[in-house]
């Protein structure tokens, strides 16, 4: 991938996360990236295509990071499920935390037919599926229900942290998740 294309993606991602997608024009992106509109449109046919690529890259980077950390630091499936919120907490409390891009994008593009909203909804579904697979591997009684419950806790804590850094919401979400996970695994074992 071209270095300039990567730079445009990085700049757009940063601006979309800090200023909002709709508030960030192509002129701002090219100015900050130190390039021209012609170059941007050489790599991305439209702003919408750029938005979609930014969302895809951000989602891929996050799920790769989370999956790697879970695999590296927790060998047993039940440990991976229990450690999930440790890594979410690490991510949410990091100085460069900006939230889940698909949550912000779906709010800025509420029309369910919009390609940005559709991709956001698909990424949300993929994240829940990732959680359901962790839950199933750990032996949860109802992996899909547990995944939905955990995603609600994660997404809510992320939103709270975006509104007020240092809110502590992730700590409460982590406590609630521990109870849900233990309950789900206990009933399976019983």
Short mmCIF file of N, CA and C in Angstrom, two decimals:
data_model
loop_
_atom_site.label_atom_id
_atom_site.label_comp_id
_atom_site.label_asym_id
_atom_site.label_seq_id
_atom_site.Cartn_x
_atom_site.Cartn_y
_atom_site.Cartn_z
N UNK A 1 0.85 -1.18 0.00
CA UNK A 1 0.00 0.00 0.00
C UNK A 1 0.90 1.24 0.00
N UNK A 2 0.51 2.23 -0.76
CA UNK A 2 1.26 3.47 -0.89
C UNK A 2 1.36 4.19 0.46
N UNK A 3 2.51 4.80 0.71
CA UNK A 3 2.73 5.54 1.95
C UNK A 3 1.75 6.71 2.03
N UNK A 4 1.52 7.38 0.91
CA UNK A 4 0.60 8.52 0.89
C UNK A 4 -0.84 8.07 1.15
N UNK A 5 -1.22 6.94 0.58
CA UNK A 5 -2.57 6.39 0.82
C UNK A 5 -2.75 6.09 2.31
N UNK A 6 -1.73 5.47 2.90
CA UNK A 6 -1.76 5.17 4.34
C UNK A 6 -1.87 6.45 5.16
N UNK A 7 -1.14 7.47 4.76
CA UNK A 7 -1.18 8.74 5.48
C UNK A 7 -2.58 9.35 5.41
N UNK A 8 -3.18 9.32 4.23
CA UNK A 8 -4.54 9.85 4.08
C UNK A 8 -5.51 9.08 4.98
N UNK A 9 -5.40 7.76 4.99
CA UNK A 9 -6.25 6.94 5.87
C UNK A 9 -6.04 7.30 7.34
N UNK A 10 -4.79 7.46 7.74
CA UNK A 10 -4.47 7.78 9.14
C UNK A 10 -5.03 9.15 9.51
N UNK A 11 -4.79 10.14 8.66
CA UNK A 11 -5.27 11.50 8.93
C UNK A 11 -6.80 11.52 8.98
N UNK A 12 -7.44 10.87 8.01
CA UNK A 12 -8.91 10.84 7.98
C UNK A 12 -9.45 10.17 9.24
N UNK A 13 -8.84 9.07 9.63
CA UNK A 13 -9.28 8.37 10.84
C UNK A 13 -9.18 9.28 12.05
N UNK A 14 -8.06 9.93 12.20
CA UNK A 14 -7.85 10.83 13.34
C UNK A 14 -8.87 11.96 13.33
N UNK A 15 -9.08 12.58 12.18
CA UNK A 15 -10.03 13.69 12.09
C UNK A 15 -11.47 13.23 12.31
N UNK A 16 -11.83 12.08 11.74
CA UNK A 16 -13.19 11.57 11.92
C UNK A 16 -13.46 11.29 13.40
N UNK A 17 -12.46 10.75 14.08
CA UNK A 17 -12.64 10.41 15.50
C UNK A 17 -12.67 11.66 16.39
N UNK A 18 -11.89 12.68 16.04
CA UNK A 18 -11.80 13.85 16.91
C UNK A 18 -12.80 14.95 16.55
N UNK A 19 -13.14 15.07 15.27
CA UNK A 19 -14.03 16.16 14.83
C UNK A 19 -15.40 15.67 14.37
N UNK A 20 -15.49 14.39 14.08
CA UNK A 20 -16.72 13.84 13.51
C UNK A 20 -16.57 13.67 12.01
N UNK A 21 -17.27 12.71 11.48
CA UNK A 21 -17.17 12.41 10.05
C UNK A 21 -17.80 13.53 9.22
N UNK A 22 -19.03 13.89 9.56
CA UNK A 22 -19.73 14.90 8.78
C UNK A 22 -19.11 16.29 8.92
N UNK A 23 -18.42 16.53 10.02
CA UNK A 23 -17.80 17.84 10.26
C UNK A 23 -16.43 17.95 9.60
N UNK A 24 -15.93 16.85 9.06
CA UNK A 24 -14.60 16.85 8.46
C UNK A 24 -14.73 16.79 6.94
N UNK A 25 -14.36 17.87 6.31
CA UNK A 25 -14.42 17.93 4.85
C UNK A 25 -13.16 17.39 4.20
N UNK A 26 -13.27 17.12 2.92
CA UNK A 26 -12.13 16.63 2.15
C UNK A 26 -11.01 17.68 2.15
N UNK A 27 -11.37 18.95 2.11
CA UNK A 27 -10.36 20.02 2.13
C UNK A 27 -9.50 19.93 3.39
N UNK A 28 -10.12 19.68 4.52
CA UNK A 28 -9.39 19.55 5.79
C UNK A 28 -8.49 18.33 5.76
N UNK A 29 -9.01 17.22 5.26
CA UNK A 29 -8.21 15.98 5.21
C UNK A 29 -6.95 16.19 4.37
N UNK A 30 -7.11 16.75 3.17
CA UNK A 30 -5.93 16.92 2.30
C UNK A 30 -4.96 17.96 2.87
N UNK A 31 -5.48 18.98 3.53
CA UNK A 31 -4.60 19.99 4.13
C UNK A 31 -3.75 19.38 5.24
N UNK A 32 -4.38 18.62 6.11
CA UNK A 32 -3.65 17.99 7.22
C UNK A 32 -2.70 16.91 6.71
N UNK A 33 -3.11 16.19 5.67
CA UNK A 33 -2.27 15.13 5.10
C UNK A 33 -1.15 15.69 4.23
N UNK A 34 -1.26 16.97 3.89
CA UNK A 34 -0.23 17.58 3.05
C UNK A 34 -0.27 17.09 1.62
N UNK A 35 -1.48 16.91 1.10
CA UNK A 35 -1.63 16.42 -0.27
C UNK A 35 -2.70 17.24 -0.98
N UNK A 36 -3.20 16.72 -2.07
CA UNK A 36 -4.22 17.44 -2.86
C UNK A 36 -5.48 16.58 -2.99
N UNK A 37 -6.57 17.24 -3.37
CA UNK A 37 -7.82 16.51 -3.61
C UNK A 37 -7.61 15.49 -4.73
N UNK A 38 -6.86 15.88 -5.75
CA UNK A 38 -6.62 14.97 -6.88
C UNK A 38 -5.97 13.67 -6.39
N UNK A 39 -5.02 13.80 -5.48
CA UNK A 39 -4.35 12.62 -4.95
C UNK A 39 -5.30 11.80 -4.09
N UNK A 40 -6.08 12.46 -3.25
CA UNK A 40 -7.05 11.74 -2.42
C UNK A 40 -8.00 10.94 -3.31
N UNK A 41 -8.52 11.60 -4.36
CA UNK A 41 -9.48 10.92 -5.23
C UNK A 41 -8.82 9.88 -6.14
N UNK A 42 -7.51 9.91 -6.25
CA UNK A 42 -6.79 8.85 -6.96
C UNK A 42 -6.91 7.54 -6.18
N UNK A 43 -6.85 7.67 -4.85
CA UNK A 43 -6.90 6.49 -3.98
C UNK A 43 -8.31 6.12 -3.53
N UNK A 44 -9.17 7.12 -3.41
CA UNK A 44 -10.54 6.90 -2.91
C UNK A 44 -11.50 7.64 -3.85
N UNK A 45 -12.42 6.92 -4.45
CA UNK A 45 -13.32 7.53 -5.44
C UNK A 45 -14.23 8.60 -4.84
N UNK A 46 -14.47 8.52 -3.54
CA UNK A 46 -15.37 9.47 -2.90
C UNK A 46 -15.04 9.54 -1.41
N UNK A 47 -15.58 10.54 -0.75
CA UNK A 47 -15.41 10.62 0.70
C UNK A 47 -16.04 9.41 1.36
N UNK A 48 -17.17 8.96 0.82
CA UNK A 48 -17.83 7.79 1.39
C UNK A 48 -16.93 6.56 1.34
N UNK A 49 -16.23 6.38 0.22
CA UNK A 49 -15.31 5.24 0.11
C UNK A 49 -14.19 5.37 1.14
N UNK A 50 -13.70 6.57 1.35
CA UNK A 50 -12.67 6.81 2.37
C UNK A 50 -13.21 6.48 3.77
N UNK A 51 -14.41 6.91 4.05
CA UNK A 51 -15.04 6.62 5.35
C UNK A 51 -15.13 5.11 5.56
N UNK A 52 -15.60 4.40 4.54
CA UNK A 52 -15.74 2.95 4.65
C UNK A 52 -14.40 2.27 4.90
N UNK A 53 -13.36 2.73 4.21
CA UNK A 53 -12.03 2.13 4.42
C UNK A 53 -11.49 2.44 5.81
N UNK A 54 -11.73 3.66 6.29
CA UNK A 54 -11.30 4.02 7.64
C UNK A 54 -11.99 3.10 8.66
N UNK A 55 -13.29 2.91 8.49
CA UNK A 55 -14.04 2.03 9.40
C UNK A 55 -13.51 0.59 9.33
N UNK A 56 -13.28 0.10 8.12
CA UNK A 56 -12.80 -1.28 7.97
C UNK A 56 -11.43 -1.46 8.62
N UNK A 57 -10.53 -0.52 8.38
CA UNK A 57 -9.19 -0.63 8.95
C UNK A 57 -9.23 -0.54 10.48
N UNK A 58 -10.00 0.41 11.00
CA UNK A 58 -10.10 0.55 12.45
C UNK A 58 -10.66 -0.69 13.12
N UNK A 59 -11.69 -1.26 12.52
CA UNK A 59 -12.31 -2.46 13.08
C UNK A 59 -11.34 -3.64 13.02
N UNK A 60 -10.67 -3.78 11.91
CA UNK A 60 -9.71 -4.87 11.75
C UNK A 60 -8.55 -4.72 12.74
N UNK A 61 -8.03 -3.51 12.87
CA UNK A 61 -6.92 -3.28 13.81
C UNK A 61 -7.34 -3.61 15.24
N UNK A 62 -8.54 -3.16 15.63
CA UNK A 62 -9.01 -3.41 17.00
C UNK A 62 -9.21 -4.90 17.26
N UNK A 63 -9.93 -5.59 16.37
CA UNK A 63 -10.20 -7.01 16.62
C UNK A 63 -8.92 -7.84 16.57
N UNK A 64 -7.97 -7.46 15.72
CA UNK A 64 -6.68 -8.15 15.68
C UNK A 64 -5.94 -7.95 17.00
N UNK A 65 -5.91 -6.70 17.48
CA UNK A 65 -5.24 -6.39 18.75
C UNK A 65 -5.88 -7.16 19.90
N UNK A 66 -7.20 -7.13 19.97
CA UNK A 66 -7.91 -7.80 21.07
C UNK A 66 -7.71 -9.31 20.99
N UNK A 67 -7.88 -9.89 19.82
CA UNK A 67 -7.69 -11.34 19.66
C UNK A 67 -6.29 -11.78 20.01
N UNK A 68 -5.29 -11.01 19.57
CA UNK A 68 -3.89 -11.33 19.87
C UNK A 68 -3.63 -11.29 21.38
N UNK A 69 -4.11 -10.25 22.04
CA UNK A 69 -3.89 -10.14 23.48
C UNK A 69 -4.59 -11.24 24.25
N UNK A 70 -5.78 -11.59 23.84
CA UNK A 70 -6.50 -12.68 24.52
C UNK A 70 -5.79 -14.01 24.33
N UNK A 71 -5.34 -14.28 23.11
CA UNK A 71 -4.65 -15.55 22.83
C UNK A 71 -3.32 -15.64 23.55
N UNK A 72 -2.60 -14.53 23.58
CA UNK A 72 -1.27 -14.51 24.19
C UNK A 72 -1.32 -14.60 25.71
N UNK A 73 -2.34 -14.01 26.32
CA UNK A 73 -2.36 -13.87 27.78
C UNK A 73 -3.33 -14.80 28.50
N UNK A 74 -4.09 -15.57 27.77
CA UNK A 74 -5.04 -16.49 28.41
C UNK A 74 -5.11 -17.75 27.55
N UNK A 75 -4.62 -18.82 28.10
CA UNK A 75 -4.53 -20.07 27.31
C UNK A 75 -5.86 -20.83 27.26
N UNK A 76 -6.57 -20.88 28.38
CA UNK A 76 -7.84 -21.62 28.42
C UNK A 76 -8.97 -20.73 27.90
N UNK A 77 -9.93 -21.30 27.19
CA UNK A 77 -11.06 -20.50 26.68
C UNK A 77 -11.80 -19.74 27.77
N UNK A 78 -11.99 -20.35 28.94
CA UNK A 78 -12.70 -19.64 30.01
C UNK A 78 -11.87 -18.45 30.51
N UNK A 79 -10.55 -18.58 30.49
CA UNK A 79 -9.68 -17.47 30.89
C UNK A 79 -9.77 -16.32 29.89
N UNK A 80 -9.87 -16.66 28.58
CA UNK A 80 -9.99 -15.61 27.57
C UNK A 80 -11.25 -14.79 27.80
N UNK A 81 -12.34 -15.47 28.10
CA UNK A 81 -13.59 -14.77 28.35
C UNK A 81 -13.47 -13.88 29.60
N UNK A 82 -12.85 -14.40 30.64
CA UNK A 82 -12.67 -13.63 31.88
C UNK A 82 -11.72 -12.44 31.67
N UNK A 83 -10.70 -12.61 30.83
CA UNK A 83 -9.71 -11.55 30.59
C UNK A 83 -10.20 -10.48 29.63
N UNK A 84 -11.28 -10.74 28.93
CA UNK A 84 -11.79 -9.82 27.92
C UNK A 84 -11.87 -8.39 28.45
N UNK A 85 -12.49 -8.22 29.61
CA UNK A 85 -12.69 -6.88 30.13
C UNK A 85 -11.40 -6.24 30.64
N UNK A 86 -10.39 -7.04 30.95
CA UNK A 86 -9.08 -6.47 31.31
C UNK A 86 -8.51 -5.72 30.11
N UNK A 87 -8.61 -6.33 28.94
CA UNK A 87 -8.06 -5.69 27.74
C UNK A 87 -8.95 -4.55 27.25
N UNK A 88 -10.25 -4.69 27.41
CA UNK A 88 -11.14 -3.57 27.06
C UNK A 88 -10.83 -2.39 27.98
N UNK A 89 -10.61 -2.66 29.26
CA UNK A 89 -10.25 -1.60 30.20
C UNK A 89 -8.92 -0.95 29.81
N UNK A 90 -7.94 -1.76 29.46
CA UNK A 90 -6.64 -1.23 29.03
C UNK A 90 -6.82 -0.29 27.84
N UNK A 91 -7.63 -0.71 26.88
CA UNK A 91 -7.88 0.08 25.67
C UNK A 91 -8.63 1.37 26.00
N UNK A 92 -9.69 1.27 26.78
CA UNK A 92 -10.54 2.42 27.10
C UNK A 92 -9.79 3.46 27.92
N UNK A 93 -8.87 3.03 28.76
CA UNK A 93 -8.15 3.98 29.62
C UNK A 93 -6.84 4.48 29.00
N UNK A 94 -6.50 4.00 27.82
CA UNK A 94 -5.28 4.46 27.14
C UNK A 94 -5.44 5.93 26.73
N UNK A 95 -4.36 6.70 26.78
CA UNK A 95 -4.45 8.12 26.43
C UNK A 95 -4.95 8.38 25.01
N UNK A 96 -4.68 7.47 24.08
CA UNK A 96 -5.10 7.67 22.69
C UNK A 96 -6.46 7.04 22.37
N UNK A 97 -7.19 6.62 23.38
CA UNK A 97 -8.51 6.02 23.18
C UNK A 97 -9.45 7.02 22.49
N UNK A 98 -10.14 6.53 21.46
CA UNK A 98 -11.07 7.39 20.73
C UNK A 98 -12.45 6.75 20.57
N UNK A 99 -12.61 5.55 21.09
CA UNK A 99 -13.91 4.90 20.98
C UNK A 99 -13.98 3.91 19.84
N UNK A 100 -15.14 3.33 19.69
CA UNK A 100 -15.40 2.40 18.59
C UNK A 100 -15.97 3.21 17.43
N UNK A 101 -15.24 3.21 16.34
CA UNK A 101 -15.64 4.03 15.19
C UNK A 101 -17.03 3.67 14.68
N UNK A 102 -17.39 2.39 14.73
CA UNK A 102 -18.71 2.02 14.20
C UNK A 102 -19.85 2.60 15.03
N UNK A 103 -19.61 2.83 16.32
CA UNK A 103 -20.65 3.46 17.14
C UNK A 103 -20.85 4.92 16.73
N UNK A 104 -19.75 5.62 16.56
CA UNK A 104 -19.84 7.02 16.15
C UNK A 104 -20.42 7.15 14.74
N UNK A 105 -19.96 6.30 13.84
CA UNK A 105 -20.42 6.39 12.44
C UNK A 105 -21.91 6.11 12.33
N UNK A 106 -22.40 5.14 13.08
CA UNK A 106 -23.83 4.83 12.99
C UNK A 106 -24.68 5.99 13.52
N UNK A 107 -24.14 6.73 14.49
CA UNK A 107 -24.86 7.90 15.00
C UNK A 107 -24.87 9.03 13.98
N UNK A 108 -23.77 9.17 13.24
CA UNK A 108 -23.70 10.24 12.24
C UNK A 108 -24.45 9.89 10.95
N UNK A 109 -24.66 8.61 10.72
CA UNK A 109 -25.37 8.15 9.52
C UNK A 109 -26.51 7.23 9.97
N UNK A 110 -27.59 7.80 10.52
CA UNK A 110 -28.65 7.00 11.12
C UNK A 110 -29.55 6.27 10.11
N UNK A 111 -29.55 6.67 8.86
CA UNK A 111 -30.37 6.01 7.86
C UNK A 111 -29.82 4.59 7.63
N UNK A 112 -30.63 3.60 7.92
CA UNK A 112 -30.17 2.21 7.83
C UNK A 112 -29.80 1.77 6.43
N UNK A 113 -30.20 2.51 5.42
CA UNK A 113 -29.86 2.18 4.03
C UNK A 113 -28.51 2.76 3.62
N UNK A 114 -27.99 3.68 4.39
CA UNK A 114 -26.72 4.31 4.06
C UNK A 114 -25.59 3.28 4.17
N UNK A 115 -24.66 3.24 3.20
CA UNK A 115 -23.56 2.28 3.26
C UNK A 115 -22.71 2.38 4.53
N UNK A 116 -22.53 3.59 5.04
CA UNK A 116 -21.74 3.75 6.28
C UNK A 116 -22.49 3.13 7.45
N UNK A 117 -23.78 3.36 7.53
CA UNK A 117 -24.58 2.75 8.60
C UNK A 117 -24.60 1.23 8.46
N UNK A 118 -24.76 0.75 7.23
CA UNK A 118 -24.78 -0.71 7.01
C UNK A 118 -23.46 -1.35 7.45
N UNK A 119 -22.33 -0.73 7.11
CA UNK A 119 -21.04 -1.27 7.53
C UNK A 119 -20.92 -1.21 9.05
N UNK A 120 -21.37 -0.12 9.66
CA UNK A 120 -21.33 -0.01 11.12
C UNK A 120 -22.14 -1.12 11.78
N UNK A 121 -23.33 -1.37 11.24
CA UNK A 121 -24.19 -2.44 11.79
C UNK A 121 -23.52 -3.80 11.61
N UNK A 122 -22.86 -4.00 10.48
CA UNK A 122 -22.17 -5.27 10.24
C UNK A 122 -20.99 -5.43 11.21
N UNK A 123 -20.26 -4.37 11.46
CA UNK A 123 -19.15 -4.45 12.40
C UNK A 123 -19.64 -4.71 13.82
N UNK A 124 -20.76 -4.13 14.18
CA UNK A 124 -21.35 -4.40 15.48
C UNK A 124 -21.74 -5.88 15.58
N UNK A 125 -22.32 -6.42 14.52
CA UNK A 125 -22.70 -7.83 14.48
C UNK A 125 -21.45 -8.72 14.58
N UNK A 126 -20.39 -8.35 13.86
CA UNK A 126 -19.14 -9.12 13.90
C UNK A 126 -18.53 -9.11 15.29
N UNK A 127 -18.60 -7.98 15.97
CA UNK A 127 -18.06 -7.89 17.33
C UNK A 127 -18.86 -8.80 18.27
N UNK A 128 -20.18 -8.77 18.15
CA UNK A 128 -21.01 -9.67 18.98
C UNK A 128 -20.70 -11.12 18.65
N UNK A 129 -20.46 -11.43 17.37
CA UNK A 129 -20.13 -12.80 16.97
C UNK A 129 -18.80 -13.22 17.59
N UNK A 130 -17.83 -12.31 17.60
CA UNK A 130 -16.54 -12.57 18.23
C UNK A 130 -16.75 -12.91 19.71
N UNK A 131 -17.59 -12.13 20.38
CA UNK A 131 -17.89 -12.38 21.79
C UNK A 131 -18.63 -13.71 21.97
N UNK A 132 -19.55 -14.02 21.07
CA UNK A 132 -20.30 -15.28 21.14
C UNK A 132 -19.36 -16.48 20.98
N UNK A 133 -18.37 -16.34 20.10
CA UNK A 133 -17.40 -17.42 19.92
C UNK A 133 -16.55 -17.61 21.18
N UNK A 134 -16.14 -16.50 21.79
CA UNK A 134 -15.41 -16.60 23.06
C UNK A 134 -16.27 -17.31 24.11
N UNK A 135 -17.54 -16.91 24.18
CA UNK A 135 -18.45 -17.50 25.16
C UNK A 135 -18.68 -18.98 24.89
N UNK A 136 -18.87 -19.34 23.62
CA UNK A 136 -19.08 -20.75 23.27
C UNK A 136 -17.85 -21.58 23.60
N UNK A 137 -16.67 -21.07 23.25
CA UNK A 137 -15.42 -21.79 23.55
C UNK A 137 -15.24 -22.00 25.05
N UNK A 138 -15.73 -21.04 25.84
CA UNK A 138 -15.60 -21.13 27.30
C UNK A 138 -16.65 -22.04 27.92
N UNK A 139 -17.64 -22.45 27.11
CA UNK A 139 -18.68 -23.34 27.62
C UNK A 139 -19.89 -22.63 28.18
N UNK A 140 -20.12 -21.40 27.74
CA UNK A 140 -21.29 -20.66 28.24
C UNK A 140 -22.58 -21.37 27.83
N UNK A 141 -23.55 -21.29 28.71
CA UNK A 141 -24.86 -21.94 28.48
C UNK A 141 -25.54 -21.38 27.23
N UNK A 142 -25.59 -20.08 27.08
CA UNK A 142 -26.24 -19.43 25.94
C UNK A 142 -25.28 -18.36 25.41
N UNK A 143 -24.34 -18.78 24.55
CA UNK A 143 -23.29 -17.86 24.10
C UNK A 143 -23.82 -16.59 23.42
N UNK A 144 -24.88 -16.71 22.63
CA UNK A 144 -25.40 -15.53 21.93
C UNK A 144 -25.98 -14.50 22.90
N UNK A 145 -26.71 -14.97 23.89
CA UNK A 145 -27.27 -14.05 24.89
C UNK A 145 -26.17 -13.39 25.70
N UNK A 146 -25.19 -14.19 26.11
CA UNK A 146 -24.08 -13.63 26.87
C UNK A 146 -23.33 -12.60 26.02
N UNK A 147 -23.12 -12.90 24.75
CA UNK A 147 -22.42 -11.97 23.85
C UNK A 147 -23.17 -10.65 23.74
N UNK A 148 -24.49 -10.72 23.62
CA UNK A 148 -25.28 -9.49 23.54
C UNK A 148 -25.16 -8.69 24.84
N UNK A 149 -25.24 -9.37 25.97
CA UNK A 149 -25.12 -8.69 27.27
C UNK A 149 -23.74 -8.04 27.41
N UNK A 150 -22.69 -8.76 27.04
CA UNK A 150 -21.34 -8.21 27.15
C UNK A 150 -21.12 -7.05 26.20
N UNK A 151 -21.67 -7.15 24.99
CA UNK A 151 -21.50 -6.05 24.03
C UNK A 151 -22.22 -4.80 24.51
N UNK A 152 -23.37 -4.98 25.14
CA UNK A 152 -24.09 -3.82 25.70
C UNK A 152 -23.25 -3.15 26.79
N UNK A 153 -22.63 -3.96 27.65
CA UNK A 153 -21.77 -3.40 28.70
C UNK A 153 -20.56 -2.68 28.10
N UNK A 154 -19.93 -3.30 27.12
CA UNK A 154 -18.74 -2.71 26.50
C UNK A 154 -19.10 -1.41 25.79
N UNK A 155 -20.14 -1.46 24.96
CA UNK A 155 -20.51 -0.27 24.19
C UNK A 155 -20.98 0.86 25.11
N UNK A 156 -21.70 0.52 26.17
CA UNK A 156 -22.13 1.55 27.12
C UNK A 156 -20.96 2.19 27.84
N UNK A 157 -19.99 1.37 28.24
CA UNK A 157 -18.80 1.90 28.93
C UNK A 157 -17.99 2.78 27.98
N UNK A 158 -17.92 2.37 26.74
CA UNK A 158 -17.19 3.17 25.74
C UNK A 158 -17.86 4.53 25.56
N UNK A 159 -19.18 4.52 25.44
CA UNK A 159 -19.90 5.79 25.28
C UNK A 159 -19.71 6.68 26.51
N UNK A 160 -19.79 6.10 27.70
CA UNK A 160 -19.59 6.87 28.93
C UNK A 160 -18.19 7.47 28.98
N UNK A 161 -17.22 6.70 28.54
CA UNK A 161 -15.83 7.17 28.56
C UNK A 161 -15.60 8.25 27.51
N UNK A 162 -16.28 8.17 26.39
CA UNK A 162 -16.17 9.22 25.38
C UNK A 162 -16.78 10.52 25.88
N UNK A 163 -17.86 10.41 26.63
CA UNK A 163 -18.51 11.60 27.17
C UNK A 163 -17.67 12.23 28.27
N UNK A 164 -17.11 11.39 29.14
CA UNK A 164 -16.31 11.89 30.26
C UNK A 164 -15.15 10.94 30.50
N UNK A 165 -13.95 11.39 30.07
CA UNK A 165 -12.76 10.57 30.30
C UNK A 165 -12.58 10.34 31.80
N UNK A 166 -12.20 9.12 32.15
CA UNK A 166 -12.02 8.77 33.55
C UNK A 166 -13.32 8.57 34.30
N UNK A 167 -14.38 8.27 33.56
CA UNK A 167 -15.71 8.11 34.17
C UNK A 167 -15.79 6.92 35.12
N UNK A 168 -14.93 5.93 34.91
CA UNK A 168 -14.98 4.73 35.74
C UNK A 168 -16.03 3.73 35.27
N UNK A 169 -16.73 4.05 34.20
CA UNK A 169 -17.80 3.16 33.71
C UNK A 169 -17.28 1.77 33.37
N UNK A 170 -16.06 1.69 32.85
CA UNK A 170 -15.53 0.38 32.47
C UNK A 170 -15.33 -0.51 33.70
N UNK A 171 -15.00 0.08 34.84
CA UNK A 171 -14.82 -0.73 36.05
C UNK A 171 -16.15 -1.36 36.49
N UNK A 172 -17.23 -0.57 36.39
CA UNK A 172 -18.55 -1.11 36.74
C UNK A 172 -19.02 -2.12 35.71
N UNK A 173 -18.74 -1.85 34.44
CA UNK A 173 -19.09 -2.81 33.39
C UNK A 173 -18.34 -4.12 33.60
N UNK A 174 -17.08 -4.01 34.01
CA UNK A 174 -16.25 -5.19 34.26
C UNK A 174 -16.83 -6.03 35.40
N UNK A 175 -17.28 -5.35 36.47
CA UNK A 175 -17.89 -6.07 37.60
C UNK A 175 -19.17 -6.77 37.17
N UNK A 176 -20.00 -6.08 36.40
CA UNK A 176 -21.25 -6.68 35.92
C UNK A 176 -20.95 -7.86 34.99
N UNK A 177 -19.96 -7.69 34.13
CA UNK A 177 -19.60 -8.76 33.20
C UNK A 177 -19.12 -10.01 33.95
N UNK A 178 -18.36 -9.79 35.00
CA UNK A 178 -17.86 -10.93 35.80
C UNK A 178 -19.04 -11.75 36.33
N UNK A 179 -20.06 -11.07 36.84
CA UNK A 179 -21.25 -11.77 37.34
C UNK A 179 -21.98 -12.52 36.21
N UNK A 180 -22.14 -11.85 35.08
CA UNK A 180 -22.82 -12.50 33.94
C UNK A 180 -22.06 -13.72 33.45
N UNK A 181 -20.74 -13.56 33.34
CA UNK A 181 -19.90 -14.67 32.85
C UNK A 181 -19.94 -15.83 33.84
N UNK A 182 -19.75 -15.54 35.12
CA UNK A 182 -19.77 -16.60 36.13
C UNK A 182 -21.12 -17.31 36.14
N UNK A 183 -22.19 -16.55 36.07
CA UNK A 183 -23.54 -17.13 36.05
C UNK A 183 -23.73 -18.02 34.82
N UNK A 184 -23.27 -17.57 33.69
CA UNK A 184 -23.41 -18.33 32.45
C UNK A 184 -22.59 -19.62 32.48
N UNK A 185 -21.40 -19.54 33.04
CA UNK A 185 -20.55 -20.72 33.11
C UNK A 185 -20.98 -21.67 34.20
N UNK A 186 -21.48 -21.15 35.34
CA UNK A 186 -21.96 -22.01 36.43
C UNK A 186 -23.16 -22.83 35.99
N UNK A 187 -24.08 -22.20 35.31
CA UNK A 187 -25.28 -22.92 34.88
C UNK A 187 -24.91 -24.01 33.87
N UNK A 188 -23.88 -23.74 33.09
CA UNK A 188 -23.41 -24.75 32.13
C UNK A 188 -22.83 -25.94 32.88
N UNK A 189 -22.07 -25.66 33.94
CA UNK A 189 -21.41 -26.72 34.69
C UNK A 189 -22.40 -27.53 35.53
N UNK A 190 -23.50 -26.91 35.89
CA UNK A 190 -24.47 -27.57 36.78
C UNK A 190 -25.22 -28.69 36.14
#
